[in-house]
Amino acid sequence: MKKAILTILLLVSLITTYAGHIAGGEMYYEYIGPGTTAANTSRYRITLRLFRDFYASGTSAPLPGSVMLLIYNNTTPASLYGSQVTAPQISQQDLALTDINPCINGNVTVRYLLANYSVLVDLPNTASGYVVMYQTCCRSVDINNIQKVQVTPQTLGEGATYTCNIPGTGVLPLGVNSSPVFALKDTTLVCQNSPFILDFSATDPDQGDSLSYSLCAAFDRGNTASALDPNYSSPPFNPVGYVSGFSGTNPLGTNATIDPVTGIISGLAPASGYYVINVCITEWRNGVAISQHRKDFTLRVSDCSLTGASLKPTYITCNGFTMNFKNESPSPNIIGYLWDFGERGVPNPTSIAPTPTHTYSDTGTFVLKLKVNNDKGCEDSTTAQVRVYPGFVPDFNVQGTCYLNNFNFTDATTTAYGVVNSWRWDLGDLTTAADTSRRKDTIWKYATPQTVQVKLVTTNSKGCIDSITKPIIIRDKPLVNLAFRDTLICSIDTLTLQSTIGSGTVAWTTDRPASLARMLNINTPNPIVYPVDTTRYFITINDNGCINTDTVTVNVLDFIDVELGLDTSICRTDQFTLSPVSDALSYQWTTSTGVTIPGNTKYPLVQPLVSTMYYVTANLGYCQDRDSVFANVAPYPQAIVRSDTTICFGDRVQLAGVVVGAGFNWSPSSSLINANTLFPIAGPSKTTQYILTAIDTLGCNKPVRDTVTIFVTQPLTAYAGKDTFVVAGRPVQLLAEGGNNYLWTPTTGLDNPTSASPTVILPETIDSIRYIVRAIGAGGCYDEDDVIVRVFKTGPNLFVPSAFTPNGDGKNDIVRPVGVGIATLQYFRVYNRWGQLVFSTSQTGKGWDGIFNGTPQPSGTYVFEAVGTDQSGNRVYKKGTIVLIR
């Protein structure tokens, strides 16, 4: 199967170049042989690898030509051995990504520069061994998973410490050792939010040694503040600070893990950016850990996507036949899907949906296949195993009483296929971490009373796994539940005391002599008693020293009474509760009408439709009494009023009501005349609701109401217009307002007496006439107004007064033209004696008040011009003088 998650081959070339900041490092050692400088020494070649990212942001800098190493005795506290050691740069390598997969989209540039530094040292053979170290101030900038610290007053960042541990004779009394060396597979392309595989495997030159891998915290810069700062920190070294969501064991988040055997890191990548990864190798010889080796590397997660087919390794359903599938690769450029669910000879064995749902027809193990492609023709496919074995149900039972004794937990898991083959118990004891078990059935003794959550995780041979959690009460004493704690019996009756208990022995005692308490089966949960008079009975439960007690009081009566109270009245269709007063425990009801009252309730709810006698028989064992009560049923009162109506403002209307009842009333009554009768007269000034209430039918004292609404039309205001003039034989138009419809009287000279704007033509024989218009509104309500029309014998003309007195007394203050037979005023203009225009208007009814530019004009003679148009469209011109008098 072709996988699109690729470990890219490295193109390795030897070049000398410049790179970005340090992106990682590894320090390892090789045993060369006995030392040549002194006896009882060993010679080692110490090698340091430093990585730099070509594409890291920030200022680039060359890798140093040499590095300073310090060697410490691996003691507590550590002590410096000798002086600093200088390791020269012996080679450089360009590690670049080639052979880019066409299924990759986005930023795929991955390139590192690797520098190798090496030096030979002779070290005395000591029991403690040695720690060799190199420190630097500066990692690549903008790292996503570690915190920035103050490197210099002007710089925020973080550095690194690279070390190797050379074991001493205290750990390795015989033989010699060379450290493992990580493989150079650092140009793997990792796309954000996509599955990935990183190979952090290593080789060990020592035959027979084994390696185990883990993710661990990277070391910080110590005291160094620059690339050449010799102020190293001594062991032990401090870890870097991780940002929230990341740690040394989760440097890529919780979706990535390392295989402890192979060193392969895999999972789902985080968002694009730079992430520090530190892998620790424990080196084992003959089952004993002899050393730890480390590699610190800054991984670049690229802003790219992968057209990949990715499935979970296996799928299983243990509670049905239907499963949902999806491509585990989040690549956004996939345009085609082809699913094969692995079933043959069934309908719909395939699907092209991105997230299909499939229901298998039978149980079994099937091979699921997925093939995807993108718009560039890239294809990828994968398979996974699907197991369908429903009918797996986890369950367990528990027996136990109190914390002083053991609780027994037994598995009750059922499976329809295969066998249950593993169990994992978490017994929920918060006082210890040892409350677990992998046995099928288990026993546990709790230290204190508490409520615990017991969880059982089970599996079967088909691969199903499920869990169940139950709350279990750990009591301080055995369980005992009484059916009742206080009861009554008749003196001639027997009674069974009822209790529910857990485990343990039962003993009943009383506070009365046996001849009076009279009890049978005293060592059972349910003894029989027949006391002579009131007696208390005590139950004691003893479960291996856990003891619980409780009490039942049995009250004894020689006879009972039952009282139903006084007869009552009720409205027909109402309900009421029969309420006997009695110590009886059983009640039987009958009725005079034969209506059945079911059950043995003491307080039945009844609904008589006719007058009814109710009978009750009350029993306390063999003690019995009877009583009855009569319920008089009366109909509800009735109230009916006439339908809603509309009146004009100021009018009155008569209401009409019908009632069945002993009394009635109207409300509100303030606008009613004769409000104490069923036919009052209403004269509201606004819309009003009148309520008629009928009261009592001699047995049903509940009022019943009906409502009538009187809608009041508010008063109209009719307007017939201003008095006007008309030239004999010439038309003039009237205009009325205030209503919806209109009626003019008299009709003399009117073309349409029902119009709001009729046209009037009057002869010379009429001097004037008064027209009355009736404006009619909703509901026929109306109002009237009048207008006087005066008849001129001449033709159409404009009349202008010869003088006016604008002194503010309200009389003759304004001079204006009066048109007779004039339809439209074109203009009215006034000039002073110098010919200056002091006033002009084209609005009918508007005139001059003797003021020009805000200043009252002096007394004197002024000239006017007036031009209008008559009803026939003829021009009427008038010119003359006006005298202003002050």
CSV table of N, CA and C in Angstrom, one decimal, residues 439-539:
chain,number,residue,atom,x,y,z
A,439,ARG,N,-8.6,-9.4,38.3
A,439,ARG,CA,-9.3,-10.7,38.4
A,439,ARG,C,-10.7,-10.6,38.0
A,440,LYS,N,-11.3,-11.8,37.6
A,440,LYS,CA,-12.7,-11.8,37.1
A,440,LYS,C,-13.6,-11.3,38.3
A,441,ASP,N,-13.4,-11.9,39.5
A,441,ASP,CA,-14.2,-11.5,40.7
A,441,ASP,C,-13.2,-11.0,41.7
A,442,THR,N,-13.6,-10.1,42.5
A,442,THR,CA,-12.6,-9.5,43.5
A,442,THR,C,-13.3,-9.2,44.8
A,443,ILE,N,-12.5,-9.0,45.8
A,443,ILE,CA,-13.0,-8.6,47.2
A,443,ILE,C,-12.3,-7.4,47.6
A,444,TRP,N,-13.0,-6.5,48.3
A,444,TRP,CA,-12.4,-5.3,48.8
A,444,TRP,C,-13.0,-4.9,50.1
A,445,LYS,N,-12.2,-4.5,51.1
A,445,LYS,CA,-12.7,-4.0,52.4
A,445,LYS,C,-12.4,-2.5,52.4
A,446,TYR,N,-13.4,-1.7,52.6
A,446,TYR,CA,-13.3,-0.2,52.6
A,446,TYR,C,-13.0,0.2,54.0
A,447,ALA,N,-12.2,1.3,54.1
A,447,ALA,CA,-11.7,1.8,55.4
A,447,ALA,C,-12.7,2.7,56.1
A,448,THR,N,-13.6,3.3,55.4
A,448,THR,CA,-14.6,4.3,56.0
A,448,THR,C,-15.9,4.2,55.2
A,449,PRO,N,-17.0,4.6,55.9
A,449,PRO,CA,-18.3,4.7,55.2
A,449,PRO,C,-18.1,5.8,54.1
A,450,GLN,N,-18.7,5.5,52.9
A,450,GLN,CA,-18.6,6.4,51.8
A,450,GLN,C,-19.5,5.9,50.7
A,451,THR,N,-19.7,6.8,49.7
A,451,THR,CA,-20.3,6.4,48.4
A,451,THR,C,-19.2,6.4,47.4
A,452,VAL,N,-19.0,5.2,46.7
A,452,VAL,CA,-18.0,5.1,45.8
A,452,VAL,C,-18.5,4.8,44.4
A,453,GLN,N,-17.7,5.1,43.4
A,453,GLN,CA,-18.1,4.9,42.0
A,453,GLN,C,-17.2,3.7,41.6
A,454,VAL,N,-17.8,2.5,41.5
A,454,VAL,CA,-17.1,1.3,41.1
A,454,VAL,C,-17.2,1.1,39.6
A,455,LYS,N,-16.0,1.0,38.9
A,455,LYS,CA,-15.9,0.8,37.5
A,455,LYS,C,-15.3,-0.5,37.1
A,456,LEU,N,-15.9,-1.1,36.1
A,456,LEU,CA,-15.4,-2.4,35.6
A,456,LEU,C,-15.2,-2.2,34.1
A,457,VAL,N,-14.0,-2.4,33.6
A,457,VAL,CA,-13.7,-2.4,32.2
A,457,VAL,C,-13.4,-3.9,31.8
A,458,THR,N,-14.2,-4.3,30.8
A,458,THR,CA,-14.0,-5.7,30.3
A,458,THR,C,-13.8,-5.8,28.8
A,459,THR,N,-13.1,-6.9,28.4
A,459,THR,CA,-12.9,-7.1,27.0
A,459,THR,C,-13.3,-8.5,26.7
A,460,ASN,N,-13.5,-8.8,25.3
A,460,ASN,CA,-13.7,-10.2,24.9
A,460,ASN,C,-12.7,-10.6,23.9
A,461,SER,N,-12.8,-11.8,23.5
A,461,SER,CA,-11.8,-12.4,22.5
A,461,SER,C,-11.9,-11.8,21.1
A,462,LYS,N,-13.0,-11.1,20.8
A,462,LYS,CA,-13.3,-10.5,19.5
A,462,LYS,C,-12.7,-9.1,19.5
A,463,GLY,N,-12.2,-8.6,20.6
A,463,GLY,CA,-11.6,-7.2,20.6
A,463,GLY,C,-12.6,-6.2,21.1
A,464,CYS,N,-13.7,-6.6,21.6
A,464,CYS,CA,-14.6,-5.6,22.2
A,464,CYS,C,-14.1,-5.1,23.5
A,465,ILE,N,-14.3,-3.9,23.8
A,465,ILE,CA,-14.0,-3.3,25.1
A,465,ILE,C,-15.0,-2.3,25.5
A,466,ASP,N,-15.5,-2.4,26.8
A,466,ASP,CA,-16.5,-1.5,27.3
A,466,ASP,C,-16.4,-1.4,28.8
A,467,SER,N,-17.1,-0.5,29.4
A,467,SER,CA,-17.1,-0.4,30.8
A,467,SER,C,-18.4,0.0,31.4
A,468,ILE,N,-18.6,-0.2,32.7
A,468,ILE,CA,-19.8,0.1,33.4
A,468,ILE,C,-19.4,0.7,34.7
A,469,THR,N,-20.1,1.7,35.2
A,469,THR,CA,-19.8,2.3,36.5
A,469,THR,C,-21.1,2.4,37.3
A,470,LYS,N,-21.0,1.9,38.5
A,470,LYS,CA,-22.2,1.9,39.4
A,470,LYS,C,-21.8,2.6,40.7
A,471,PRO,N,-22.7,3.4,41.3
A,471,PRO,CA,-22.5,4.0,42.6
A,471,PRO,C,-22.8,2.9,43.7
A,472,ILE,N,-21.9,2.7,44.6
A,472,ILE,CA,-22.1,1.7,45.7
A,472,ILE,C,-22.0,2.5,47.0
A,473,ILE,N,-23.0,2.3,47.9
A,473,ILE,CA,-23.0,2.9,49.2
A,473,ILE,C,-22.3,2.0,50.2
A,474,ILE,N,-21.2,2.5,50.8
A,474,ILE,CA,-20.5,1.7,51.8
A,474,ILE,C,-21.0,2.3,53.1
A,475,ARG,N,-21.8,1.5,53.8
A,475,ARG,CA,-22.6,2.0,55.0
A,475,ARG,C,-21.7,1.8,56.2
A,476,ASP,N,-22.2,2.5,57.2
A,476,ASP,CA,-21.5,2.3,58.5
A,476,ASP,C,-22.2,1.2,59.4
A,477,LYS,N,-23.4,0.7,58.8
A,477,LYS,CA,-24.1,-0.3,59.5
A,477,LYS,C,-24.9,-1.1,58.5
A,478,PRO,N,-25.5,-2.3,58.8
A,478,PRO,CA,-26.2,-3.0,57.8
A,478,PRO,C,-27.5,-2.3,57.3
A,479,LEU,N,-27.9,-2.6,56.1
A,479,LEU,CA,-29.1,-2.0,55.6
A,479,LEU,C,-30.4,-2.7,56.2
A,480,VAL,N,-31.3,-1.8,56.6
A,480,VAL,CA,-32.6,-2.3,57.0
A,480,VAL,C,-33.6,-1.2,56.6
A,481,ASN,N,-34.6,-1.7,55.9
A,481,ASN,CA,-35.7,-0.8,55.5
A,481,ASN,C,-37.0,-1.3,56.0
A,482,LEU,N,-37.8,-0.5,56.7
A,482,LEU,CA,-39.1,-0.9,57.2
A,482,LEU,C,-40.2,-0.4,56.3
A,483,ALA,N,-41.2,-1.3,56.1
A,483,ALA,CA,-42.3,-0.9,55.3
A,483,ALA,C,-43.1,0.2,56.0
A,484,PHE,N,-43.1,0.3,57.3
A,484,PHE,CA,-43.8,1.3,58.1
A,484,PHE,C,-43.2,1.3,59.5
A,485,ARG,N,-43.3,2.5,60.1
A,485,ARG,CA,-42.7,2.6,61.5
A,485,ARG,C,-43.8,2.9,62.5
A,486,ASP,N,-45.0,3.2,62.1
A,486,ASP,CA,-46.1,3.6,63.0
A,486,ASP,C,-47.4,3.1,62.3
A,487,THR,N,-48.1,2.2,62.9
A,487,THR,CA,-49.3,1.7,62.3
A,487,THR,C,-50.4,1.4,63.3
A,488,LEU,N,-51.6,1.1,62.8
A,488,LEU,CA,-52.7,0.8,63.7
A,488,LEU,C,-53.2,-0.6,63.4
A,489,ILE,N,-53.7,-1.3,64.4
A,489,ILE,CA,-54.5,-2.5,64.2
A,489,ILE,C,-55.6,-2.6,65.2
A,490,CYS,N,-56.6,-3.4,64.8
A,490,CYS,CA,-57.7,-3.7,65.7
A,490,CYS,C,-57.3,-4.7,66.8
A,491,SER,N,-57.8,-4.6,67.9
A,491,SER,CA,-57.4,-5.5,69.0
A,491,SER,C,-57.6,-6.9,68.7
A,492,ILE,N,-58.5,-7.3,67.8
A,492,ILE,CA,-58.7,-8.7,67.5
A,492,ILE,C,-58.0,-9.2,66.2
A,493,ASP,N,-57.0,-8.3,65.7
A,493,ASP,CA,-56.3,-8.6,64.4
A,493,ASP,C,-54.9,-9.0,64.7
A,494,THR,N,-54.3,-9.6,63.7
A,494,THR,CA,-52.8,-9.9,63.6
A,494,THR,C,-52.2,-9.1,62.5
A,495,LEU,N,-50.9,-8.9,62.6
A,495,LEU,CA,-50.2,-8.0,61.7
A,495,LEU,C,-48.8,-8.5,61.4
A,496,THR,N,-48.4,-8.5,60.1
A,496,THR,CA,-47.0,-8.9,59.7
A,496,THR,C,-46.1,-7.6,59.7
A,497,LEU,N,-45.1,-7.6,60.5
A,497,LEU,CA,-44.1,-6.5,60.4
A,497,LEU,C,-43.2,-6.8,59.2
A,498,GLN,N,-43.1,-5.8,58.3
A,498,GLN,CA,-42.4,-6.0,57.0
A,498,GLN,C,-41.1,-5.2,57.0
A,499,SER,N,-40.0,-5.9,56.7
A,499,SER,CA,-38.6,-5.2,56.6
A,499,SER,C,-37.8,-5.9,55.5
A,500,THR,N,-36.9,-5.0,54.9
A,500,THR,CA,-36.0,-5.5,53.9
A,500,THR,C,-34.6,-5.3,54.4
A,501,ILE,N,-33.8,-6.3,54.4
A,501,ILE,CA,-32.4,-6.2,55.0
A,501,ILE,C,-31.4,-6.7,54.0
A,502,GLY,N,-30.1,-6.4,54.3
A,502,GLY,CA,-29.0,-6.9,53.5
A,502,GLY,C,-28.7,-8.3,54.0
A,503,SER,N,-27.4,-8.5,54.4
A,503,SER,CA,-27.0,-9.8,55.0
A,503,SER,C,-26.9,-9.6,56.5
A,504,GLY,N,-26.9,-10.7,57.2
A,504,GLY,CA,-26.8,-10.7,58.7
A,504,GLY,C,-27.9,-11.4,59.4
A,505,THR,N,-27.8,-11.5,60.7
A,505,THR,CA,-28.9,-12.2,61.5
A,505,THR,C,-29.9,-11.1,62.0
A,506,VAL,N,-31.1,-11.6,62.2
A,506,VAL,CA,-32.2,-10.7,62.6
A,506,VAL,C,-32.8,-11.1,63.9
A,507,ALA,N,-33.0,-10.2,64.8
A,507,ALA,CA,-33.7,-10.4,66.1
A,507,ALA,C,-34.6,-9.3,66.4
A,508,TRP,N,-35.9,-9.7,66.8
A,508,TRP,CA,-36.9,-8.7,67.2
A,508,TRP,C,-37.1,-8.8,68.7
A,509,THR,N,-37.3,-7.6,69.3
A,509,THR,CA,-37.6,-7.6,70.7
A,509,THR,C,-38.7,-6.5,70.9
A,510,THR,N,-39.3,-6.4,72.1
A,510,THR,CA,-40.3,-5.4,72.4
A,510,THR,C,-40.1,-4.8,73.7
A,511,ASP,N,-40.9,-3.7,74.0
A,511,ASP,CA,-40.8,-3.1,75.3
A,511,ASP,C,-41.9,-3.5,76.2
A,512,ARG,N,-42.6,-4.6,75.9
A,512,ARG,CA,-43.7,-5.1,76.7
A,512,ARG,C,-43.5,-6.6,77.0
A,513,PRO,N,-44.1,-7.1,78.0
A,513,PRO,CA,-44.0,-8.5,78.3
A,513,PRO,C,-44.5,-9.3,77.1
A,514,ALA,N,-44.0,-10.5,77.0
A,514,ALA,CA,-44.3,-11.4,75.9
A,514,ALA,C,-45.8,-11.7,75.9
A,515,SER,N,-46.5,-11.8,77.0
A,515,SER,CA,-47.9,-12.1,77.1
A,515,SER,C,-48.8,-11.0,76.5
A,516,LEU,N,-48.2,-9.7,76.5
A,516,LEU,CA,-48.9,-8.6,75.9
A,516,LEU,C,-48.5,-8.3,74.5
A,517,ALA,N,-47.2,-8.4,74.2
A,517,ALA,CA,-46.6,-8.1,72.9
A,517,ALA,C,-47.0,-9.2,71.9
A,518,ARG,N,-47.0,-10.4,72.3
A,518,ARG,CA,-47.4,-11.6,71.5
A,518,ARG,C,-46.8,-11.5,70.0
A,519,MET,N,-45.7,-12.2,69.8
A,519,MET,CA,-45.0,-12.1,68.5
A,519,MET,C,-44.5,-13.5,68.1
A,520,LEU,N,-44.6,-13.8,66.8
A,520,LEU,CA,-44.1,-15.1,66.2
A,520,LEU,C,-43.0,-14.8,65.2
A,521,ASN,N,-42.1,-15.8,65.1
A,521,ASN,CA,-41.0,-15.7,64.1
A,521,ASN,C,-40.1,-14.5,64.3
A,522,ILE,N,-39.6,-14.4,65.5
A,522,ILE,CA,-38.8,-13.2,65.9
A,522,ILE,C,-37.5,-13.1,65.3
A,523,ASN,N,-37.0,-14.2,64.7
A,523,ASN,CA,-35.7,-14.2,64.0
A,523,ASN,C,-35.8,-14.1,62.5
A,524,THR,N,-36.9,-13.6,62.0
A,524,THR,CA,-37.1,-13.4,60.5
A,524,THR,C,-37.3,-12.0,60.3
A,525,PRO,N,-37.1,-11.5,59.0
A,525,PRO,CA,-37.4,-10.1,58.7
A,525,PRO,C,-38.9,-9.7,58.8
A,526,ASN,N,-39.8,-10.7,58.8
A,526,ASN,CA,-41.2,-10.4,58.8
A,526,ASN,C,-42.0,-11.2,59.8
A,527,PRO,N,-41.9,-10.8,61.1
A,527,PRO,CA,-42.6,-11.6,62.1
A,527,PRO,C,-44.1,-11.2,62.2
A,528,ILE,N,-44.9,-12.0,62.8
A,528,ILE,CA,-46.3,-11.8,63.0
A,528,ILE,C,-46.5,-11.4,64.4
A,529,VAL,N,-47.3,-10.3,64.6
A,529,VAL,CA,-47.6,-9.8,66.0
A,529,VAL,C,-49.1,-9.6,66.1
A,530,TYR,N,-49.6,-9.7,67.4
A,530,TYR,CA,-51.0,-9.5,67.7
A,530,TYR,C,-51.1,-9.0,69.2
A,531,PRO,N,-50.6,-7.8,69.4
A,531,PRO,CA,-50.5,-7.2,70.7
A,531,PRO,C,-51.8,-6.9,71.4
A,532,VAL,N,-51.8,-6.9,72.7
A,532,VAL,CA,-53.1,-6.6,73.4
A,532,VAL,C,-53.3,-5.1,73.4
A,533,ASP,N,-52.2,-4.3,73.5
A,533,ASP,CA,-52.4,-2.9,73.5
A,533,ASP,C,-51.1,-2.3,72.8
A,534,THR,N,-51.0,-1.0,72.7
A,534,THR,CA,-50.0,-0.4,71.9
A,534,THR,C,-48.6,-0.8,72.4
A,535,THR,N,-47.7,-1.2,71.4
A,535,THR,CA,-46.5,-1.9,71.7
A,535,THR,C,-45.4,-1.4,70.7
A,536,ARG,N,-44.2,-1.2,71.1
A,536,ARG,CA,-43.0,-0.9,70.2
A,536,ARG,C,-42.2,-2.2,70.0
A,537,TYR,N,-41.9,-2.5,68.7
A,537,TYR,CA,-41.1,-3.6,68.3
A,537,TYR,C,-39.8,-3.2,67.8
A,538,PHE,N,-38.7,-3.8,68.2
A,538,PHE,CA,-37.3,-3.4,67.8
A,538,PHE,C,-36.7,-4.5,67.0
A,539,ILE,N,-36.1,-4.1,65.8
A,539,ILE,CA,-35.4,-5.0,65.0
A,539,ILE,C,-33.9,-4.7,65.1
